[in-house]
Amino acid sequence: VALSRRTHRGLPFAKMSDAELDAIRQRRMAELMAQQQMGGGGAGGMPQNPQQAAQQEEQKRAMEEQRQDMLRALMTPDARERLSRVALVKPEKAQGIENMLLGAARRGAIKDKVNEEGLIALLQQVSEQTEKKTKVSILRRRSALDDSDDDDDDDDW
C-alpha cells in the first residue's frame, strides 16, 4: 500500500486521525463564522452589532465623499454635469467612467481637467467597446408527430 506524500501542516494525510481532521474542520468553521460576524462577506454580510453597522456606514460615506472630491478636482463643472445625467440613465456606465478617470489620475495619465468634450469622447469609446452585438438565430424544432420525416424508409405501413 503506497502512502500519499501530500501533507497538511507537515503531517502526512495518511497519518492524521479522524479526531485531528475534525479539529481542523472545527477550527476552520470557527474562522469562517468569525469572518461572517465581522462583516467579511458571507450570506448576510451585515454586522451583528448596530455600532459596527453605523461605523461601516460612516466609512462608506467618507469614502464616497473622498471619491466625489477627487472627481471634482479632475473634471470641469460641465463634464461633471454630463456624467451625472449619464448616471441617471445608466448608473453602471457612469460608475465605470468614474473608475476609469480615478485610475488614470492615480497613474498620472491625466494632466488637465477633463472637459465635456473629453468626457464625450470617453463615453463614445466605452460605448463602442461594450456595444452588444445582437445575433439572432432561429432554430426549428421538430415534434415527434411531424409528418415530414427525413427517413426515406417507406416500410412504415
Tab-separated table of C-alpha atoms in Angstrom, residues 50-70 72:
chain	number	residue	atom	x	y	z
A	50	PRO	CA	-25.520	48.159	15.437
A	51	GLN	CA	-22.452	50.170	16.428
A	52	GLN	CA	-20.395	48.284	13.836
A	53	ALA	CA	-23.087	48.932	11.243
A	54	ALA	CA	-23.027	52.657	11.970
A	55	GLN	CA	-19.239	52.700	11.806
A	56	GLN	CA	-19.244	50.887	8.452
A	57	GLU	CA	-21.878	53.260	7.105
A	58	GLU	CA	-19.758	56.230	8.181
A	59	GLN	CA	-16.709	54.729	6.453
A	60	LYS	CA	-18.690	54.204	3.249
A	61	ARG	CA	-19.958	57.774	3.368
A	62	ALA	CA	-16.444	59.146	3.949
A	63	MET	CA	-15.043	57.069	1.077
A	64	GLU	CA	-17.797	58.242	-1.284
A	65	GLU	CA	-17.210	61.867	-0.241
A	66	GLN	CA	-13.470	61.479	-0.907
A	67	ARG	CA	-14.264	59.922	-4.283
A	68	GLN	CA	-16.533	62.825	-5.223
A	69	ASP	CA	-13.874	65.340	-4.130
A	70	MET	CA	-11.325	63.643	-6.376
A	72	ARG	CA	-14.482	67.361	-8.676
